[in-house]
PDB file of C-alpha atoms in Angstrom:
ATOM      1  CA  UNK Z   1       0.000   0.000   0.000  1.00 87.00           C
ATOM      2  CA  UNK Z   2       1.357   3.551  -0.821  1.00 93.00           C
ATOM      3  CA  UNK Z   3      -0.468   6.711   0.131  1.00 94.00           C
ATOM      4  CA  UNK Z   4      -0.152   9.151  -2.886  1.00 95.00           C
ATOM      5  CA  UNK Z   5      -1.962  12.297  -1.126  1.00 95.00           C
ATOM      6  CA  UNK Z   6      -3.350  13.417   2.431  1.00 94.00           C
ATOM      7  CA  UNK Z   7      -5.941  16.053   2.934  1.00 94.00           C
ATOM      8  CA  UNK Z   8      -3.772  16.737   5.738  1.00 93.00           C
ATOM      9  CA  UNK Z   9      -1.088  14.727   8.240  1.00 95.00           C
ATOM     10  CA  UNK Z  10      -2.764  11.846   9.461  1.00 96.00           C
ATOM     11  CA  UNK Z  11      -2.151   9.616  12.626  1.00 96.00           C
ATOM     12  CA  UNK Z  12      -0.385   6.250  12.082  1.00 96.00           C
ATOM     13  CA  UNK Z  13      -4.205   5.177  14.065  1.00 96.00           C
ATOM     14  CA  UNK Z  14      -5.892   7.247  11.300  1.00 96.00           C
ATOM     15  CA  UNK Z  15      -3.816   6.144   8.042  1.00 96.00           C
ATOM     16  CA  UNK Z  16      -4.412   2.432   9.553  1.00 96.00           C
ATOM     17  CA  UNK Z  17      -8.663   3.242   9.784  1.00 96.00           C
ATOM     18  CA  UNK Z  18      -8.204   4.488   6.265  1.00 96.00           C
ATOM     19  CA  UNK Z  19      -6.830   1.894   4.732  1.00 95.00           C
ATOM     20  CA  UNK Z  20      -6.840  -1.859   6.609  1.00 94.00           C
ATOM     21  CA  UNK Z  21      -9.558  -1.309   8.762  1.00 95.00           C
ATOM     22  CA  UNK Z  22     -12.522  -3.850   8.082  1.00 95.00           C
ATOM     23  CA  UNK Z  23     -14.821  -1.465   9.360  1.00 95.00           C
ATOM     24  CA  UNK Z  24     -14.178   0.921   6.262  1.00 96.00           C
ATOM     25  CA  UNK Z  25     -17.519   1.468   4.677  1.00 95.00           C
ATOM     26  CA  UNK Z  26     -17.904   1.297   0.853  1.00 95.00           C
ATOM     27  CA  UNK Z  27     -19.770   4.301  -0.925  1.00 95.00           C
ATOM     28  CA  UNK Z  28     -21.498   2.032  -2.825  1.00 93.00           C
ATOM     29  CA  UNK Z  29     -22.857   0.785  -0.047  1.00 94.00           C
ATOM     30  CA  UNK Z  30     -24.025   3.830   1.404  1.00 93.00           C
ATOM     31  CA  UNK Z  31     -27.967   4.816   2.047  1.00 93.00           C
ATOM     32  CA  UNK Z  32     -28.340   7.554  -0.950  1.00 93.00           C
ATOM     33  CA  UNK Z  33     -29.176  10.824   1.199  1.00 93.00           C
ATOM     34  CA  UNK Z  34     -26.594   9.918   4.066  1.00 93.00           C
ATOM     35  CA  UNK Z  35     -24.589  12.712   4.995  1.00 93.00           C
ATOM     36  CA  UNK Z  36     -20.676  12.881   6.189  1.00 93.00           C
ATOM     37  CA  UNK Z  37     -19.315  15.675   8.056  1.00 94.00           C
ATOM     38  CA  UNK Z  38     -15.705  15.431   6.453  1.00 95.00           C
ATOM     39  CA  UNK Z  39     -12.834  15.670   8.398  1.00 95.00           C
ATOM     40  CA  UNK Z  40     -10.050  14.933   6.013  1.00 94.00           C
ATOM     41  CA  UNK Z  41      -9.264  12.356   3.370  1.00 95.00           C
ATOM     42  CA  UNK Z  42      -6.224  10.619   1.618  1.00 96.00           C
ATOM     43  CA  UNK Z  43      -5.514   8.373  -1.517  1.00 96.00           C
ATOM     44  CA  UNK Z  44      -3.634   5.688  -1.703  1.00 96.00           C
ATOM     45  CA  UNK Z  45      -2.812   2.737  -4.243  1.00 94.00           C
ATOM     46  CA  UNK Z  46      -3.429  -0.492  -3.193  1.00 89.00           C
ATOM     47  CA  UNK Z  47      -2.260  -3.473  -4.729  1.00 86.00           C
ATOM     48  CA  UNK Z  48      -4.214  -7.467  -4.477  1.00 83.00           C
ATOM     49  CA  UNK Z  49      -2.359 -10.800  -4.268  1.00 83.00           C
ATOM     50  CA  UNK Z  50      -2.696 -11.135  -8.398  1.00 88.00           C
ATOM     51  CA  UNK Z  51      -0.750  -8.028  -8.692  1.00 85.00           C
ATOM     52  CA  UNK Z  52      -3.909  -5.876 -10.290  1.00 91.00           C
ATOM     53  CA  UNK Z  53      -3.496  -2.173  -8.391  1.00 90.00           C
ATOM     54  CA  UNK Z  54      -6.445  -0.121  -6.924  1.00 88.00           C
ATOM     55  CA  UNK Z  55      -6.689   3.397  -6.729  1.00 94.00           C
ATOM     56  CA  UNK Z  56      -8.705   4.405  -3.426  1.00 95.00           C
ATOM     57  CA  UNK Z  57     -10.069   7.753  -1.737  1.00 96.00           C
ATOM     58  CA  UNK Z  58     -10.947   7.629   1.567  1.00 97.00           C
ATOM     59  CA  UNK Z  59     -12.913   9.901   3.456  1.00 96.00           C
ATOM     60  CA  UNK Z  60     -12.535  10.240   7.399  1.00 96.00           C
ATOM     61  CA  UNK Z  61     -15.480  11.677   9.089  1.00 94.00           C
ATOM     62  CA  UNK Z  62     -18.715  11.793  11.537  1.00 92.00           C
ATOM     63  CA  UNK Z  63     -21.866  10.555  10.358  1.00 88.00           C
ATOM     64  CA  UNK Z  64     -24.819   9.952  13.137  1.00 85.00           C
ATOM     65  CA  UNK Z  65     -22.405  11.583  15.925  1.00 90.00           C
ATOM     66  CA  UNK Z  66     -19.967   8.497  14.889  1.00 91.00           C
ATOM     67  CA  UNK Z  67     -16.396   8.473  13.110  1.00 94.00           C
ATOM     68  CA  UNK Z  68     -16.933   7.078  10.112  1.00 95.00           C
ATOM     69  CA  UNK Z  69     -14.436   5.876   7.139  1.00 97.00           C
ATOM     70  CA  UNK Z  70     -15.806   5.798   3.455  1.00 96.00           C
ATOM     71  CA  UNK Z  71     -13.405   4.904   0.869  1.00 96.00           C
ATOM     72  CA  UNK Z  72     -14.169   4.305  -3.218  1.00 95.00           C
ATOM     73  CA  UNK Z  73     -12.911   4.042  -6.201  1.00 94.00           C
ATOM     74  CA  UNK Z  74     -15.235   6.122  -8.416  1.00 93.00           C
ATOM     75  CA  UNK Z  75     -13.898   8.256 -10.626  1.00 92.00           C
ATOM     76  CA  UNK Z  76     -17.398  10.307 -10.407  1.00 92.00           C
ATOM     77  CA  UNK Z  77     -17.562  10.302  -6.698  1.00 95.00           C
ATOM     78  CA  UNK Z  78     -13.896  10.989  -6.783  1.00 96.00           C
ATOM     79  CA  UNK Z  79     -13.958  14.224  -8.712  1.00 95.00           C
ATOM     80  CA  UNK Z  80     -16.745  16.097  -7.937  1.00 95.00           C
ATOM     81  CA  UNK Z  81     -15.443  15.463  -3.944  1.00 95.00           C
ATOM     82  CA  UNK Z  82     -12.106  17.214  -4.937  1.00 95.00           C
ATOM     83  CA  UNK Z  83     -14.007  19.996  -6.119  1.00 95.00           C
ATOM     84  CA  UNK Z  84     -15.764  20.054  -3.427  1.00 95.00           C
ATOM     85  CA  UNK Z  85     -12.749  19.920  -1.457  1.00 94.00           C
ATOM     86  CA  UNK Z  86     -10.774  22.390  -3.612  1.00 93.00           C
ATOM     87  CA  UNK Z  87     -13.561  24.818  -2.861  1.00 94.00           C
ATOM     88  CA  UNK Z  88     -13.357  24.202   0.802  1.00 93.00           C
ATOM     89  CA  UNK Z  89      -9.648  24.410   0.657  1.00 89.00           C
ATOM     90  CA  UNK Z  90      -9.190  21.111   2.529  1.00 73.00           C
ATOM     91  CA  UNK Z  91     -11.199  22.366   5.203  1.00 86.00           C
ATOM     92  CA  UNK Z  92     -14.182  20.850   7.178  1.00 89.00           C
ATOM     93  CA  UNK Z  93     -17.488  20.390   5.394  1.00 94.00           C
ATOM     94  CA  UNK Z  94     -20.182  18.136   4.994  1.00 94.00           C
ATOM     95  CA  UNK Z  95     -21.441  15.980   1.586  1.00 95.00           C
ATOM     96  CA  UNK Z  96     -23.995  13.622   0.927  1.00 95.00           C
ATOM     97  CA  UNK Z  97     -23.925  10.406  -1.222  1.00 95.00           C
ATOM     98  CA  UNK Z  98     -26.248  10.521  -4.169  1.00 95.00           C
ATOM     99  CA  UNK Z  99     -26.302   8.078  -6.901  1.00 93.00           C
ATOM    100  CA  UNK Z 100     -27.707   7.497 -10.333  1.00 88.00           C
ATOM    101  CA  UNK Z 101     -27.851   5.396 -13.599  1.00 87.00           C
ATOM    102  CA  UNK Z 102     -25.506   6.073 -16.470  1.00 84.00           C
ATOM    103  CA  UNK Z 103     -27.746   6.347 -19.819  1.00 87.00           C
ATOM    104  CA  UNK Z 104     -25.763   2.781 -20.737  1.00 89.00           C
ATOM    105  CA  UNK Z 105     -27.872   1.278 -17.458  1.00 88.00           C
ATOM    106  CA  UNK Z 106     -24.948   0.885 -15.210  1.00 89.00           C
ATOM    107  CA  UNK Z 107     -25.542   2.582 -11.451  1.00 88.00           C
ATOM    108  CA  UNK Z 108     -22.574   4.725 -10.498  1.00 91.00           C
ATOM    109  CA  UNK Z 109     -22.092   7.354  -7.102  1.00 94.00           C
ATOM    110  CA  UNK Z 110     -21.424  10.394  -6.456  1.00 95.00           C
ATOM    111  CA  UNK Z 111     -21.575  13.085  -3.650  1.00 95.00           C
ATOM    112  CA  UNK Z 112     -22.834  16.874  -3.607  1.00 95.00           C
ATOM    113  CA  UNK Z 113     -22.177  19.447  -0.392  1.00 95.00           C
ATOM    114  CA  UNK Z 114     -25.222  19.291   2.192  1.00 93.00           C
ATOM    115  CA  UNK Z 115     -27.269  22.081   2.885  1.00 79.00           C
TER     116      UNK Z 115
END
């Protein structure tokens, strides 16, 4: 595993819960609607036992009055967060997951800023 950016400096405790942890939560996997005060987030390349490398964001945050890890692979989710982010200028703020259908069919995710 190689972390290739970070939101800000993480805690070895942090960079573990954002990477290894089994409680990570996939976005796809997330209620549409749910919201995630965002506290930082970090990329990182992760490669399987048949050699094929991933490319993950994951998002550190409180959702429910709980930390809460998300972490994807979506290049839609992935770039309209970085906006998002950009915009913020790595500061705190809060997004919800949203999600769609592609015109081919296929479901994909994505996030907007909460209100």
């Amino acid at each position: 595993m190689k972390i290739t950016f970070e939101s800000r400096e993480f805690t070895p405790t942090e960079k573990y819960l954002m990477t290894k942890s089994p409680s990570i939560i996939s976005v796809k996997n997330v209620e549409d609607g749910a919201i995630l005060e965002v506290k930082g987030y970090l990329q990182y390349e992760d490669e399987d036992q048949n050699g094929k490398t991933s490319y993950m964001t994951s998002l550190i945050g409180v959702s429910n009055g709980e930390q809460v890890v998300w972490s994807t692979q979506s290049k839609t989710f992935v770039a309209n967060f970085i906006d998002i982010s950009e915009i913020f200028d790595n500061s705190d703020f809060t997004i919800k997951k949203i999600s769609g259908t592609t015109k081919a069919g296929r479901p994909y995710v994505n996030c907007d800023l909460a209100q």
